[in-house]
Every structure is written in structure tokens, then in C-alpha cells.
Short mmCIF file of C-alpha atoms in Angstrom, two decimals:
data_model
loop_
_atom_site.label_atom_id
_atom_site.label_comp_id
_atom_site.label_asym_id
_atom_site.label_seq_id
_atom_site.Cartn_x
_atom_site.Cartn_y
_atom_site.Cartn_z
CA MET A 4 -39.07 -18.70 -39.48
CA ARG A 5 -42.56 -19.31 -36.86
CA ALA A 6 -44.13 -19.16 -39.84
CA GLY A 7 -42.80 -21.67 -42.29
CA ILE A 8 -41.60 -24.04 -39.19
CA LEU A 9 -45.66 -24.45 -38.36
CA ALA A 10 -46.76 -24.75 -42.46
CA GLY A 11 -44.62 -28.19 -42.18
CA LEU A 12 -46.36 -29.28 -39.00
CA THR A 13 -49.05 -28.70 -39.87
CA TRP A 14 -48.87 -29.93 -42.41
CA ALA A 15 -47.51 -33.31 -40.41
CA ILE A 16 -50.67 -33.35 -38.69
CA GLU A 17 -53.14 -32.85 -41.93
CA THR A 18 -50.90 -36.26 -43.32
CA MET A 19 -51.00 -38.57 -39.71
CA LEU A 20 -54.82 -37.55 -40.08
CA LEU A 21 -55.76 -38.21 -43.73
CA SER A 22 -54.34 -41.72 -43.21
CA GLY A 23 -56.67 -42.02 -40.64
CA ALA A 24 -59.58 -41.82 -42.66
CA LEU A 25 -57.71 -43.14 -45.37
CA ASN A 26 -57.76 -46.37 -42.70
CA LEU A 27 -61.11 -46.70 -40.84
CA PRO A 28 -62.72 -49.53 -41.69
CA PHE A 29 -65.89 -48.67 -43.96
CA PHE A 30 -63.15 -48.22 -46.71
CA ALA A 31 -62.27 -52.19 -46.14
CA LYS A 32 -65.66 -53.02 -47.07
CA ASN A 33 -65.87 -54.10 -50.97
CA LEU A 34 -62.82 -53.71 -53.41
CA GLN A 35 -64.90 -50.57 -55.22
CA LEU A 36 -64.98 -49.02 -51.76
CA ALA A 37 -61.38 -49.61 -51.00
CA PHE A 38 -60.10 -48.24 -54.56
CA LEU A 39 -62.64 -44.74 -54.51
CA ALA A 40 -60.85 -44.30 -50.79
CA PRO A 41 -57.88 -42.10 -51.45
CA PHE A 42 -60.59 -40.00 -54.68
CA ILE A 43 -63.93 -39.60 -52.37
CA CYS A 44 -60.90 -38.17 -49.01
CA ALA A 45 -59.09 -35.93 -52.27
CA PHE A 46 -62.24 -34.73 -53.25
CA LEU A 47 -64.00 -33.98 -49.61
CA HIS A 48 -60.63 -32.67 -48.63
CA ASP A 49 -60.10 -30.38 -50.48
CA SER A 50 -63.68 -28.74 -50.45
CA CYS A 51 -64.13 -28.18 -46.47
CA SER A 52 -61.14 -26.67 -47.32
CA SER A 53 -62.30 -23.89 -49.97
CA LEU A 54 -65.36 -23.74 -47.39
CA LEU A 55 -63.23 -22.29 -44.80
CA LEU A 56 -62.20 -20.11 -46.87
CA ALA A 57 -65.29 -18.56 -48.32
CA GLY A 58 -65.04 -15.18 -46.86
CA GLN A 59 -60.96 -14.05 -48.39
CA GLY A 60 -63.62 -12.29 -51.04
CA ALA A 61 -61.72 -13.83 -53.77
CA TRP A 62 -65.07 -14.37 -56.45
CA HIS A 63 -65.69 -10.38 -56.02
CA ALA A 64 -62.42 -9.37 -56.72
CA TRP A 65 -61.98 -11.82 -60.21
CA GLN A 66 -59.29 -10.83 -62.41
CA ARG A 67 -57.60 -12.30 -65.34
CA GLN A 68 -55.36 -13.92 -64.23
CA TYR A 69 -57.31 -15.85 -61.88
CA TRP A 70 -58.06 -18.18 -65.48
CA TRP A 71 -54.38 -19.31 -64.43
CA ILE A 72 -55.62 -19.82 -60.64
CA VAL A 73 -58.31 -22.20 -62.08
CA LEU A 74 -56.18 -24.25 -64.30
CA ALA A 75 -53.64 -24.86 -61.51
CA ALA A 76 -55.60 -26.04 -59.56
CA ALA A 77 -56.97 -29.02 -61.49
CA ILE A 78 -53.57 -29.90 -62.21
CA GLY A 79 -52.66 -29.58 -58.63
CA GLY A 80 -55.76 -31.03 -57.13
CA PRO A 81 -57.25 -33.79 -58.83
CA VAL A 82 -53.43 -34.36 -60.23
CA GLY A 83 -51.06 -33.43 -57.10
CA MET A 84 -53.63 -33.61 -54.32
CA THR A 85 -54.31 -37.51 -55.37
CA GLY A 86 -51.13 -38.30 -56.13
CA TYR A 87 -50.74 -37.11 -51.93
CA VAL A 88 -53.22 -39.51 -51.12
CA LEU A 89 -52.88 -42.49 -52.98
CA ALA A 90 -49.39 -42.61 -51.83
CA VAL A 91 -50.31 -42.22 -47.98
CA LYS A 92 -52.56 -44.42 -48.84
CA PHE A 93 -50.07 -47.11 -50.10
CA MET A 94 -46.38 -46.52 -48.65
CA GLY A 95 -47.82 -44.52 -45.25
CA PRO A 96 -47.63 -41.41 -44.06
CA ALA A 97 -43.78 -41.35 -43.12
CA LEU A 98 -42.96 -43.43 -46.39
CA GLY A 99 -45.51 -41.46 -48.71
CA ALA A 100 -44.82 -37.82 -47.34
CA VAL A 101 -41.33 -38.26 -47.90
CA ALA A 102 -41.81 -39.43 -51.24
CA CYS A 103 -43.39 -36.36 -52.67
CA ALA A 104 -41.81 -34.21 -50.70
CA ILE A 105 -39.71 -34.32 -54.26
CA PHE A 106 -42.54 -31.60 -55.76
CA PRO A 107 -39.69 -29.37 -55.42
CA ALA A 108 -37.79 -30.63 -57.35
CA ALA A 109 -39.39 -31.99 -60.20
CA GLY A 110 -40.56 -27.99 -59.80
CA ALA A 111 -37.33 -26.49 -60.65
CA VAL A 112 -37.78 -29.10 -64.16
CA LEU A 113 -40.59 -27.95 -65.00
CA ALA A 114 -39.46 -24.19 -64.52
CA TYR A 115 -36.20 -25.43 -66.81
CA LEU A 116 -38.18 -27.16 -69.44
CA ILE A 117 -41.52 -24.20 -69.37
CA LEU A 118 -39.74 -21.13 -68.04
CA GLY A 119 -36.46 -22.01 -69.71
CA GLU A 120 -35.22 -21.29 -65.63
CA GLN A 121 -32.19 -22.79 -65.91
CA LEU A 122 -29.95 -26.13 -64.31
CA THR A 123 -26.45 -25.52 -63.45
CA PRO A 124 -24.86 -29.03 -63.31
CA MET A 125 -24.82 -29.25 -59.89
CA ARG A 126 -28.57 -28.74 -59.45
CA TRP A 127 -29.36 -31.51 -62.11
CA GLY A 128 -26.68 -33.81 -59.38
CA CYS A 129 -28.50 -32.86 -56.70
CA LEU A 130 -32.03 -33.72 -58.45
CA LEU A 131 -30.47 -37.05 -59.17
CA ALA A 132 -29.74 -37.33 -55.35
CA THR A 133 -33.16 -36.93 -54.75
CA LEU A 134 -34.38 -39.52 -56.60
CA LEU A 135 -31.41 -41.61 -55.89
CA GLY A 136 -33.42 -41.16 -51.87
CA VAL A 137 -36.87 -41.98 -52.67
CA TYR A 138 -35.94 -45.38 -54.36
CA GLY A 139 -34.00 -45.77 -51.28
CA LEU A 140 -36.36 -45.15 -48.87
CA SER A 141 -38.64 -46.96 -50.34
CA ALA A 142 -37.03 -50.04 -50.72
CA SER A 143 -35.43 -50.17 -46.95
CA SER A 144 -38.87 -50.60 -46.08
CA HIS A 145 -40.89 -53.05 -45.30
CA LEU A 146 -43.39 -52.54 -48.19
CA ALA A 147 -44.83 -55.28 -49.78
CA ALA A 148 -43.75 -55.95 -53.90
CA GLY A 149 -47.30 -54.21 -55.09
CA ASN A 150 -47.68 -51.36 -52.51
CA LEU A 151 -44.02 -50.09 -53.37
CA LEU A 152 -44.75 -50.17 -57.18
CA PHE A 153 -48.58 -47.73 -56.22
CA GLY A 154 -46.99 -45.93 -53.89
CA LEU A 155 -43.59 -44.72 -56.28
CA ALA A 156 -46.25 -44.32 -59.12
CA SER A 157 -48.99 -41.97 -56.67
CA ALA A 158 -45.63 -40.02 -55.52
CA ILE A 159 -44.62 -39.29 -58.83
CA MET A 160 -47.97 -38.45 -59.37
CA CYS A 161 -47.79 -35.95 -56.75
CA ALA A 162 -44.47 -34.52 -57.17
CA GLY A 163 -45.76 -33.63 -61.58
CA GLY A 164 -49.03 -31.90 -60.29
CA TRP A 165 -47.48 -30.04 -57.43
CA GLY A 166 -44.13 -29.32 -59.33
CA LEU A 167 -46.12 -28.13 -61.90
CA GLU A 168 -48.76 -26.04 -59.98
CA ALA A 169 -45.74 -24.39 -58.49
CA VAL A 170 -44.94 -23.25 -61.44
CA ILE A 171 -48.12 -21.42 -63.05
CA LEU A 172 -49.06 -19.46 -59.29
CA ALA A 173 -44.84 -18.16 -58.62
CA LYS A 174 -46.35 -16.14 -62.47
CA CYS A 175 -48.86 -15.55 -61.21
CA LEU A 176 -47.76 -14.53 -57.02
CA LYS A 177 -45.35 -12.10 -59.02
CA GLY A 178 -48.85 -11.19 -60.86
CA GLY A 179 -49.87 -8.78 -58.03
CA VAL A 180 -52.36 -11.47 -57.16
CA LYS A 181 -53.16 -11.53 -53.80
CA PRO A 182 -52.61 -14.80 -51.16
CA SER A 183 -55.45 -15.75 -49.54
CA HIS A 184 -57.61 -15.09 -52.69
CA ALA A 185 -55.47 -17.31 -54.77
CA LEU A 186 -55.78 -20.12 -51.88
CA GLN A 187 -59.66 -20.11 -52.37
CA ILE A 188 -59.13 -19.94 -55.63
CA ARG A 189 -57.29 -22.71 -55.72
CA GLN A 190 -59.35 -24.89 -53.10
CA THR A 191 -62.83 -24.10 -55.24
CA ALA A 192 -61.61 -24.98 -58.14
CA SER A 193 -59.85 -27.71 -56.91
CA ALA A 194 -62.93 -28.81 -55.39
CA ILE A 195 -65.27 -29.37 -58.26
CA GLY A 196 -61.71 -30.74 -60.40
CA SER A 197 -61.83 -33.71 -58.01
CA GLY A 198 -65.42 -33.87 -57.99
CA LEU A 199 -65.84 -34.11 -61.43
CA LEU A 200 -63.20 -37.30 -62.18
CA LEU A 201 -65.44 -38.74 -59.12
CA LEU A 202 -68.91 -38.55 -61.03
CA ALA A 203 -67.39 -38.07 -65.23
CA LEU A 204 -64.70 -41.38 -64.65
CA LEU A 205 -65.21 -43.57 -61.59
CA PRO A 206 -69.17 -44.79 -60.37
CA ALA A 207 -68.61 -42.82 -57.02
CA GLY A 208 -71.93 -41.67 -57.71
CA ILE A 209 -73.78 -44.86 -55.56
CA PHE A 210 -71.07 -44.37 -52.44
CA PHE A 211 -71.99 -40.80 -51.96
CA HIS A 212 -75.42 -41.78 -49.50
CA PRO A 213 -73.14 -43.79 -47.55
CA VAL A 214 -70.73 -41.56 -47.68
CA LEU A 215 -72.83 -39.27 -45.51
CA GLY A 216 -73.66 -41.41 -42.90
CA GLN A 217 -69.63 -41.71 -41.68
CA GLY A 218 -69.15 -39.60 -38.76
CA ARG A 219 -65.94 -40.12 -38.16
CA LEU A 220 -64.98 -40.01 -42.07
CA TRP A 221 -66.31 -36.75 -41.76
CA LEU A 222 -63.97 -35.60 -38.24
CA PHE A 223 -60.97 -37.45 -40.23
CA ILE A 224 -61.82 -35.46 -42.84
CA ALA A 225 -62.91 -32.00 -41.46
CA PHE A 226 -59.83 -31.92 -39.11
CA ALA A 227 -57.07 -32.98 -42.15
CA SER A 228 -58.69 -29.82 -44.45
CA ALA A 229 -58.83 -27.19 -41.55
CA PHE A 230 -54.64 -28.42 -40.90
CA ALA A 231 -54.40 -28.48 -44.91
CA THR A 232 -56.17 -24.45 -44.95
CA VAL A 233 -53.24 -23.36 -42.26
CA SER A 234 -50.39 -24.97 -43.30
CA TYR A 235 -51.27 -23.58 -47.26
CA LEU A 236 -52.37 -20.48 -45.22
CA PHE A 237 -48.28 -20.16 -42.43
CA TYR A 238 -47.00 -21.15 -46.73
CA TYR A 239 -47.83 -17.80 -47.81
CA LYS A 240 -47.26 -16.33 -44.74
CA ALA A 241 -43.75 -17.32 -44.90
CA ILE A 242 -42.94 -17.11 -48.23
CA ASP A 243 -43.75 -13.10 -48.17
CA GLN A 244 -41.66 -12.61 -44.15
CA LEU A 245 -38.88 -15.42 -45.38
CA GLY A 246 -38.40 -15.50 -49.53
CA PRO A 247 -39.42 -19.16 -51.27
CA SER A 248 -36.06 -20.85 -51.31
CA LYS A 249 -36.19 -20.72 -47.60
CA ALA A 250 -40.18 -20.91 -47.54
CA MET A 251 -39.97 -24.08 -49.20
CA ALA A 252 -37.07 -25.76 -47.71
CA LEU A 253 -39.37 -24.90 -43.91
CA ASN A 254 -41.83 -26.51 -45.52
CA VAL A 255 -40.55 -29.83 -46.79
CA THR A 256 -39.89 -30.15 -43.64
CA SER A 257 -43.42 -31.55 -43.17
CA SER A 258 -42.07 -35.40 -44.47
CA ALA A 259 -39.94 -35.53 -41.39
CA TRP A 260 -43.02 -34.70 -38.35
CA ALA A 261 -44.62 -36.93 -40.16
CA TYR A 262 -41.54 -38.95 -40.17
CA LEU A 263 -41.51 -38.83 -36.13
CA PHE A 264 -45.26 -38.95 -35.22
CA THR A 265 -45.82 -42.30 -36.89
CA VAL A 266 -42.77 -43.13 -35.53
CA PHE A 267 -43.99 -42.21 -31.76
CA SER A 268 -47.46 -43.77 -32.99
CA GLY A 269 -45.62 -46.89 -32.57
CA GLN A 270 -43.64 -47.85 -35.81
CA TRP A 271 -40.10 -48.32 -34.46
CA ASP A 272 -39.71 -50.44 -36.98
CA LEU A 273 -38.98 -47.06 -39.16
CA VAL A 274 -36.28 -45.23 -37.57
CA ASN A 275 -33.42 -47.51 -38.89
CA GLY A 276 -29.40 -46.28 -40.81
CA LYS A 277 -30.84 -46.05 -44.12
CA SER A 278 -34.39 -45.36 -43.90
CA LEU A 279 -32.43 -42.41 -41.78
CA PHE A 280 -30.00 -41.61 -44.12
CA PHE A 281 -32.61 -41.93 -46.87
CA ALA A 282 -35.14 -39.43 -45.74
CA LEU A 283 -32.30 -36.21 -45.35
CA LEU A 284 -31.34 -37.33 -48.64
CA VAL A 285 -34.56 -36.92 -49.89
CA PHE A 286 -34.74 -33.29 -47.93
CA ALA A 287 -31.26 -32.11 -48.81
CA GLY A 288 -32.12 -33.10 -52.68
CA SER A 289 -35.21 -31.78 -53.02
CA ILE A 290 -34.05 -27.88 -51.11
CA LEU A 291 -30.91 -27.84 -53.01
CA THR A 292 -32.17 -28.60 -56.78
CA ALA A 293 -35.42 -25.93 -56.14
CA GLY A 294 -33.78 -23.07 -54.08
CA ASP A 295 -31.22 -19.85 -53.82
CA TRP A 296 -28.83 -21.40 -52.25
CA GLN A 297 -27.02 -17.94 -51.76
CA GLU A 298 -30.58 -16.80 -49.99
CA LEU A 299 -30.65 -19.79 -48.63
CA PHE A 300 -27.18 -20.28 -47.09
CA LYS A 301 -27.07 -17.17 -46.21
CA ARG A 302 -27.09 -14.93 -42.18
CA GLY A 303 -30.41 -13.50 -41.19
CA ASP A 304 -34.24 -13.98 -42.27
CA HIS A 305 -34.10 -11.54 -44.52
#
């Protein structure tokens, strides 16, 4: 139980630090930098995390299954992580994190479509409740119309990327892949994919040199990636100790932690009955869509 709670808590701290990086004055200098900020931060974030995991030894014990993890990382990193960073940028750390908490429900739907795992009418109802919660939470906020639209689109992008990644990784981990090896490959492949996206699709190369001189940016990114790495490791430990359903339920609470941290930082306008109701609806709906109900509600930790 402790590992799952710490996974959610450390990811919430990562979200706050990432938001700090995105809001640095450096990225407000011109429109190009403002546009590239989420992509640059996502690339630096996963690159630093892969360096922290460099000693796990995955490359010395390469297996054929690892190519599937590379594919999952290519989806979860450039698509999922970039969507998450964009959602945090447009909606803020609290609302962005809550909106992206639909990814377990998205994973359940993708598992139904790809792996043939069945969803009962009750689970479809929980999925609908999750989507209504995200819509209601966004509508009850004070975001500008443009930020709201881009934020919701980014959250859907994140949920689809992370959901599909989870489906692929679940198959690999069941095949005996070590979680630490999977995480090292995931972060490295994600960093490479994000870097290629920057170089090939965006005029980002000209900004690499100015970025190197931004000490505050590197400080935010270094601490954010460190907390993200710790969060992933705690999450895998929770899966091993509690099973995937309970671990996922605890991990999704990162959105609640991010919400609380944002409120305590001074944004008390987020505290109202509508926001709290819809936030709880997102948490409950997402967990109940994806989780094993018997495992979630049985007594004991095992």
C-alpha cells in the first residue's frame, strides 16, 4: 500500500515541477518558444530519466520482447507524455493532471478493442461517467475557451498514448520481462522518439543552444525527472505487491495530490463543490472502468 501511495505522491510533485518549467519567462520570449516549450520539456524530462536508469543493465540482457517495449515507449513518450505536458500547460497542474487521469479507462477500452478483453455494461457506464467528469471539471473551471479546448484535446492525446502503452507493456511484463529493464528501455526509447520529433517535425534545433544556458529550466527538469523515475519504480513495486488493479487505483491518486498541492500554493479558486464532485467522478469512474472489482474491494493487501 505504501509503495502505491508514494508512486502517486511523487508523480504529483513531478507535475508541479514540470509546470514550473513550462511557466519560466524563457519560454515566453516569442511565439515559437512558447509553442515548443511542451515538446522541449518532454524530451529533456525523459532524457534525464533515462540517464538515471542507465545502470539497470537492460541492454546487456536484450530479449526479443524488448522491441515491443520500444514500440510502447514510442507511443507512450512522444504521444502520451507530450499530451500530458500540453495538458499541464493549457489547464494547469491540477486540472491537467485530473483530466489525464482517464488513461486507465482508455487502456481498458483499448484492451477491449485490441486484446478482446470484455467490458460489461456496468464498466461502459463507469467509462461514460469518467468522460462526463472530465467535461464537467473543465466546464466548471475558469479557463479561457482556447485553453480549455486545447487542454481537453491534449488530455485525450495523453490518455490514448498511455492507455495503448499500458496494453503493450502488460503483455510484456506477463512474459517475464523485469520491470526495471522495461522502465530503462521505455525511458530511453521515449527520449529518442521525442528528440526525433523535435528535430524532424519542428524547427527546434535552433533553440537547443539557448536551452543549454537555462539553469533554472535544467533545475526544474532534473528534479521533475528524478521524481518521475522514483514514481515509476514505486508503481512497479506496487504492482508486484498489490496487483495491477490496486496499484493503478493508488497511482491515479497523483491527480488528487496535484490538485491539493496547487490549491495550497495559493489557487483557492479551484476549491468549489462542482470541481470536487467532478474530480471524484473522474477518479472513481476511471478506476472502476479498468480495475478488477473483486480485487479492488477485497480485504487485505494481497
